[in-house]
Short mmCIF file of C-alpha atoms and ligand atoms in Angstrom, two decimals:
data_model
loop_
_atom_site.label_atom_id
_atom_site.label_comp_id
_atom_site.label_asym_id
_atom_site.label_seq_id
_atom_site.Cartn_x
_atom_site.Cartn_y
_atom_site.Cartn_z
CA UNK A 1 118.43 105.17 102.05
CA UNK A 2 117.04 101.71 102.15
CA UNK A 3 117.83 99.05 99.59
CA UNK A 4 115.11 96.19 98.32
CA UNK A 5 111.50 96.54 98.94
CA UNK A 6 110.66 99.73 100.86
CA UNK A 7 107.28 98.30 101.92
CA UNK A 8 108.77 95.27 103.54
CA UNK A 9 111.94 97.15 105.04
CA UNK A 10 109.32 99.54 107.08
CA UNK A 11 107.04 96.60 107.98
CA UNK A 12 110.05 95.15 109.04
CA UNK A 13 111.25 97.84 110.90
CA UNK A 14 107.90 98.59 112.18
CA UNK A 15 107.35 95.56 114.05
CA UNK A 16 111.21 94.56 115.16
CA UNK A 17 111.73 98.06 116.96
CA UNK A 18 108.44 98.10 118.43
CA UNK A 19 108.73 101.31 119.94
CA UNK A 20 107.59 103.52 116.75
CA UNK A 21 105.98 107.28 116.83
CA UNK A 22 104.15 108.78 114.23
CA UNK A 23 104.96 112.69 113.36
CA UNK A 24 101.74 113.82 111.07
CA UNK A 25 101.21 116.93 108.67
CA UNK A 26 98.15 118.16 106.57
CA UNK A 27 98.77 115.21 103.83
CA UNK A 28 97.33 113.06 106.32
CA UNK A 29 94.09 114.38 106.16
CA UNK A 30 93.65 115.34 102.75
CA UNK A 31 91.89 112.10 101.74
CA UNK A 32 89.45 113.35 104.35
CA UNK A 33 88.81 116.68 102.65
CA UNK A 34 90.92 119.18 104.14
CA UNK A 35 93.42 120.39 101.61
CA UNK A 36 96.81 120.76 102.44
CA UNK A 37 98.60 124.63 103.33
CA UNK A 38 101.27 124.75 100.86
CA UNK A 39 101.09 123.54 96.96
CA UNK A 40 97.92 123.75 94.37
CA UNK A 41 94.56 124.53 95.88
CA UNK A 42 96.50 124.69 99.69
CA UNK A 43 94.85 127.10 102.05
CA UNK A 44 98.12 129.22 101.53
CA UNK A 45 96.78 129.74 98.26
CA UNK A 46 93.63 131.21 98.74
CA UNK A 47 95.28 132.83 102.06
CA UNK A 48 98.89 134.14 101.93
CA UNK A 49 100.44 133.13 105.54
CA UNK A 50 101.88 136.30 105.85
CA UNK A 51 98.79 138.01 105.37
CA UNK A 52 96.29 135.52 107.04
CA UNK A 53 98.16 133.75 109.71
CA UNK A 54 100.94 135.30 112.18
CA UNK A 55 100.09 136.31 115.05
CA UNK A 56 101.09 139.87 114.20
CA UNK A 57 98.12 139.53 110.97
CA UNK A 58 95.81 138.57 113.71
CA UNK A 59 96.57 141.60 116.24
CA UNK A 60 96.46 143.65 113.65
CA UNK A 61 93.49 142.40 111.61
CA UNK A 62 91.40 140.02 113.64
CA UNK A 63 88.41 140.45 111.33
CA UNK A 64 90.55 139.66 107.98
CA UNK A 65 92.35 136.95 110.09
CA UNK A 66 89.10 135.15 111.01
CA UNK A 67 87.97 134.63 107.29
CA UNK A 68 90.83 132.48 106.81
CA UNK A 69 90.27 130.57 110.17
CA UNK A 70 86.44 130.37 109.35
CA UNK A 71 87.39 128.22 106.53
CA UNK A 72 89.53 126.13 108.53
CA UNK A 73 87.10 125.67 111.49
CA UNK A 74 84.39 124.82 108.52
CA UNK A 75 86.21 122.19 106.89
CA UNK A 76 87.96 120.46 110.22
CA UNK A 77 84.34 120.13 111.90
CA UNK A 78 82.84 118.45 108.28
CA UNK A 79 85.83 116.07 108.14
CA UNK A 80 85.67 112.50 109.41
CA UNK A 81 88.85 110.33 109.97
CA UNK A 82 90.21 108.17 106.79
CA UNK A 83 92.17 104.76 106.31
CA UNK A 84 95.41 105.97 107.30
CA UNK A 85 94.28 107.64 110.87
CA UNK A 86 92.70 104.36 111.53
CA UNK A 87 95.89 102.61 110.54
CA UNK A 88 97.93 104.23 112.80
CA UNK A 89 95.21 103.23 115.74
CA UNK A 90 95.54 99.49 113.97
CA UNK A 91 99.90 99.95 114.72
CA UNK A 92 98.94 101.55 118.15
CA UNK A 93 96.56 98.22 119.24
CA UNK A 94 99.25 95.99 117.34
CA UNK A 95 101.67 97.20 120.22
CA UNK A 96 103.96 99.20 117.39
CA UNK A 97 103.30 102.54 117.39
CA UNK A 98 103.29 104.27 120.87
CA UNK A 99 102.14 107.79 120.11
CA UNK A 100 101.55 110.80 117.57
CA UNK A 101 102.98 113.83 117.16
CA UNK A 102 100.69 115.82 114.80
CA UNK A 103 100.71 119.17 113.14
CA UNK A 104 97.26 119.24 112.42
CA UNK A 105 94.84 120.93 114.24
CA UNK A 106 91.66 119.17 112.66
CA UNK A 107 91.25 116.37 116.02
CA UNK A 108 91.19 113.68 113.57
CA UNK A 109 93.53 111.24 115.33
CA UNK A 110 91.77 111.55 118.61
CA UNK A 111 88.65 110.97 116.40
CA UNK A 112 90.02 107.90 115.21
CA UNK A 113 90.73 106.54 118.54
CA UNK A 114 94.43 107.15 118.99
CA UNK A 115 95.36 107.38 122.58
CA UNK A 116 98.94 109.43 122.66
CA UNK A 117 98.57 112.34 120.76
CA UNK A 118 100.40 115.84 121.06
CA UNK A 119 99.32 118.50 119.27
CA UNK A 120 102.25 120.75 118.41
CA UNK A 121 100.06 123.37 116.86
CA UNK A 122 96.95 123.58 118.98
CA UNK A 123 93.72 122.58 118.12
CA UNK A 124 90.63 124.12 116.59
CA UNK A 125 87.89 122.97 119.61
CA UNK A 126 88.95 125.64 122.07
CA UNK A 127 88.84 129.85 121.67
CA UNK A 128 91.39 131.66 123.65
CA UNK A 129 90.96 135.57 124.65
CA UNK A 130 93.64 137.20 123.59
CA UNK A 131 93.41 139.85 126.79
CA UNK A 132 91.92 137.56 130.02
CA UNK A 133 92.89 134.06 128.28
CA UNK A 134 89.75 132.63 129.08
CA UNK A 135 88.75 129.39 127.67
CA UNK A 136 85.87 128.67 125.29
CA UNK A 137 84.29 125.17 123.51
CA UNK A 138 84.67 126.68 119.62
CA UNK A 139 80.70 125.80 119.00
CA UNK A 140 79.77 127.79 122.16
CA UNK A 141 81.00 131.45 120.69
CA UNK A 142 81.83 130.88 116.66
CA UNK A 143 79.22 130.47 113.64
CA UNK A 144 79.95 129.79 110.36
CA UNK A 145 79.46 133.31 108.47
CA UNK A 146 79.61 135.40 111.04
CA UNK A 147 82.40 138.06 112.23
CA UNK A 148 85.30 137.58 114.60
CA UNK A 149 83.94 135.55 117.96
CA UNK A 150 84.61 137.81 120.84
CA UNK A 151 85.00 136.88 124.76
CA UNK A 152 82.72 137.97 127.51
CA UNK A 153 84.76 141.33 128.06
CA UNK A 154 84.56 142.01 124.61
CA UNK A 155 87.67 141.11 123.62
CA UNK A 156 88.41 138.85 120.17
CA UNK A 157 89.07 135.48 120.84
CA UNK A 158 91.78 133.44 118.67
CA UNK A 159 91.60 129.25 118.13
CA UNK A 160 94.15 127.72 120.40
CA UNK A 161 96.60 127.31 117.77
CA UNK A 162 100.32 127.92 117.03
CA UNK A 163 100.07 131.38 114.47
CA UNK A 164 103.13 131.79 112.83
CA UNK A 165 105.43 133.86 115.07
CA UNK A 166 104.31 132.42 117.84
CA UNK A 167 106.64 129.86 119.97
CA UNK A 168 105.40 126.42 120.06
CA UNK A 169 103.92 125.83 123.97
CA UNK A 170 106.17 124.13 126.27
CA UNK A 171 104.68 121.07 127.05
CA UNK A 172 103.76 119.60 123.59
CA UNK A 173 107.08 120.74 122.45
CA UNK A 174 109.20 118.69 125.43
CA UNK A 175 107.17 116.32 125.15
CA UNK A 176 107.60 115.92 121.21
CA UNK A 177 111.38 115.95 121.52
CA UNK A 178 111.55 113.37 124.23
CA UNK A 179 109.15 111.06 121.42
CA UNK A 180 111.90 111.92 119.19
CA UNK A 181 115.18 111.11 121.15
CA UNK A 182 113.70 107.97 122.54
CA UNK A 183 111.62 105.85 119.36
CA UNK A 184 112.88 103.48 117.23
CA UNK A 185 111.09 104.54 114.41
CA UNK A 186 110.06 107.64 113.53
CA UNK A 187 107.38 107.25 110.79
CA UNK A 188 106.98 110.57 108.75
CA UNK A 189 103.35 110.93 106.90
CA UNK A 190 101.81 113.99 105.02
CA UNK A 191 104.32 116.42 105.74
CA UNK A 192 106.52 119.21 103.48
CA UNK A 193 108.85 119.44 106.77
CA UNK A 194 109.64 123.65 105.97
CA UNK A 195 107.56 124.90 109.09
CA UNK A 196 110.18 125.06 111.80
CA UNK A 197 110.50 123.73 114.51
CA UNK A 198 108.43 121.07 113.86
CA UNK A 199 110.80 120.03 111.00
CA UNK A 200 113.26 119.51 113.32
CA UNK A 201 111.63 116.67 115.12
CA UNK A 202 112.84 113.64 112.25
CA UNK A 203 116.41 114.68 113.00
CA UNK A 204 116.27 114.52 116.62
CA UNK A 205 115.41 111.25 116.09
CA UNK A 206 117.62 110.11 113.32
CA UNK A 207 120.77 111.87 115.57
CA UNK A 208 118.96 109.76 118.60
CA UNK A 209 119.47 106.18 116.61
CA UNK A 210 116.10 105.57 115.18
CA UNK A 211 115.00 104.73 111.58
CA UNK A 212 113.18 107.71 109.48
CA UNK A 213 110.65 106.32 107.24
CA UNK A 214 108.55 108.62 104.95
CA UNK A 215 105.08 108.04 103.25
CA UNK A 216 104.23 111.02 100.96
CA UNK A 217 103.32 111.00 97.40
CA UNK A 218 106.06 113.93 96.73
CA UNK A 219 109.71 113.63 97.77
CA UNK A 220 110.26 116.76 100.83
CA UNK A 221 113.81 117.91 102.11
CA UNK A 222 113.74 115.02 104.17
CA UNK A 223 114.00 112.37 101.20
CA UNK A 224 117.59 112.58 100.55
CA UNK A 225 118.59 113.35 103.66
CA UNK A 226 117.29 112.24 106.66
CA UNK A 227 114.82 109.58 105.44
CA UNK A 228 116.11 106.20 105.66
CA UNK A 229 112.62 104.13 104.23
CA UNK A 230 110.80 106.61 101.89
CA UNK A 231 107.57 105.11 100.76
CA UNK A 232 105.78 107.35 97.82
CA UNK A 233 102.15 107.31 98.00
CA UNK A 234 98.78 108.38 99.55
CA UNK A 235 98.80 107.96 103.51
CA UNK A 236 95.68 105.45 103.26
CA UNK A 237 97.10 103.21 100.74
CA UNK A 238 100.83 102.85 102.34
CA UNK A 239 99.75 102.46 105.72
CA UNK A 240 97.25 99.97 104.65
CA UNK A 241 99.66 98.27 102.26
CA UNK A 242 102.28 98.56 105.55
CA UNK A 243 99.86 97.10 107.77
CA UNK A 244 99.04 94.15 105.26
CA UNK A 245 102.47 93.15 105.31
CA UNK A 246 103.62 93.69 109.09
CA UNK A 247 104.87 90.66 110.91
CA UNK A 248 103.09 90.52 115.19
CA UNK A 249 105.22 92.65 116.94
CA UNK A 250 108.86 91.63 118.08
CA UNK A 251 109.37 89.77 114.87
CA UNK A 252 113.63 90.53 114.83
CA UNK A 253 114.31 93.18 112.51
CA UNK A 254 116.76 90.92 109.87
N1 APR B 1 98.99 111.36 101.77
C1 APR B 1 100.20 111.72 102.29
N2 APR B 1 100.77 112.90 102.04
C2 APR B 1 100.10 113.76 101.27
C3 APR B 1 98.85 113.46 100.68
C4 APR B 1 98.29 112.18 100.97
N3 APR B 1 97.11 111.80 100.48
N4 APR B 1 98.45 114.53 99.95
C5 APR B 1 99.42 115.46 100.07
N5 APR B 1 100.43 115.01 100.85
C6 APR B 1 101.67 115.68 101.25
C7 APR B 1 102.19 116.72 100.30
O1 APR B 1 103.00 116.12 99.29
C8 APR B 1 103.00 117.63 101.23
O2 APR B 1 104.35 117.18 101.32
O3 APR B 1 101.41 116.38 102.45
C9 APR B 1 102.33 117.44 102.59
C10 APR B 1 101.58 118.66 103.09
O4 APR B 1 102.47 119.71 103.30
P1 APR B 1 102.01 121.12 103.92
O5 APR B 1 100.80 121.60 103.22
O6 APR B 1 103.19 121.99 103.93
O7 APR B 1 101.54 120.73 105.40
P2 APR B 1 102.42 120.56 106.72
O8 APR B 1 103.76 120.00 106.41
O9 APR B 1 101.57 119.83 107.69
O10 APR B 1 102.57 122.05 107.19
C11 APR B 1 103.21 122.29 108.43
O11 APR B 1 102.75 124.61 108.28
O12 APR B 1 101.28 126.10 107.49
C12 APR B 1 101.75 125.55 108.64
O13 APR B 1 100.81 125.29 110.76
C13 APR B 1 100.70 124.83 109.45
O14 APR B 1 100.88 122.71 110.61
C14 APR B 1 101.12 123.39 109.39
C15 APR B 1 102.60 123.48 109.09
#
């Protein structure tokens, strides 16, 4: 881990390497009023994962599945971008950051105006039938309140996202890894880093060469080990405080 100021370390960092990627989790959006999955008043809460959201729950149950993903759909398509989505679009037009790698499935980065993002779990703004695998817009087949949206063949439909159980799709995953291997700067926001593989991505990058740095208000596994920079805080307020202090891109790192 990083000696001195954290805050000017990462800026530093930021804006020598150049070549940064962002990987994102649900703490990034929480300012915008989705909660987090895991901790007090996560989704998991309300809605045991086991329960609510593997793939084998939704076979199973599509009905029971669906009242955990109504919620989700409900408070993704009321939820605006914040500070730090907008700061990360700031590092992108600064020429530091080159791309995302989120977690989330809420949009809210492409809402903000980030260019290079890969979803690793999906997204909420497409249904998939789970027996033809045709393709719906979410608004054309779901309403709040009502049951399970079903496909023309009568069929239920499922969000295109990654359930638990299920593998992560090819292409966002290579693509993810090859972010990984070939940054200089992996920055970490908003996530606990326990949902594999997704928590494997900051050590592909740390074993690649680049600098780890971490913005979260709570230390995760990754603090100790893998972080290099760890910056406590909200995600709005450390990327802003970040972007305050950057230097123009190419500034040499010591
Ligand atoms: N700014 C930054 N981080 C925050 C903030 C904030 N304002 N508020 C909370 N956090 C942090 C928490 O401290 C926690 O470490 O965000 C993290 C959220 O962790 P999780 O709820 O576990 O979310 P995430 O890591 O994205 O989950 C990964 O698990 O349930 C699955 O598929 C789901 O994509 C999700 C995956």
């Amino acid at each position: 881990m990083a000696r001195g100021d954290p805050f000017q370390e990462a800026a530093r960092l930021l804006a020598g390497r150049r070549n940064a990627v962002a990987l994102t989790g649900a703490g990034i959006s929480v300012e915008s009023g989705i909660p987090a999955f895991r901790g007090t008043h996560g989704l998991w809460e309300k809605f045991p994962p086991m329960e609510y959201a593997t793939i084998g729950a939704f076979m199973r149950q599509p009905e029971k599945a669906w009242r955990m993903l109504s919620e989700l759909l409900s408070l993704c398509g009321g939820a605006s971008p914040n500070a730090a989505h907008a700061g990360l679009v700031e590092l992108e037009s600064r020429g530091v950051l080159r791309a995302v790698i989120t977690q989330n499935v809420d949009g809210l980065h492409q809402a903000a105006g980030s260019r290079r993002v890969i979803e690793y779990h999906g997204n909420m703004k497409e249904l998939v039938c789970i027996s033809c695998w045709k393709h719906f817009p979410t608004r054309e087949r779901w309403k709040a309140g009502e049951d399970a949206p079903r496909c023309e063949c009568g069929e239920v439909l499922k969000p295109n996202i990654v359930l638990f159980g299920e593998p992560i799709p090819w292409i966002p995953q290579e693509r993810a890894e090859e972010e990984a291997r070939t940054c200089g700067v992996l920055l970490v926001i908003g996530t606990s880093a326990q949902v594999a593989p997704a928590c494997d991505i900051p050590r592909i990058a740390k074993e690649a060469g680049a600098a780890v740095v971490e913005i979260n208000p709570e230390e995760t596994m990754l603090t100790g080990s893998v972080t290099d920079v760890y910056l406590p805080g909200k995600a709005s307020e450390v990327v802003g405080r970040v972007l305050g202090i950057l230097p123009p891109a190419g500034t040499p790192e010591n």
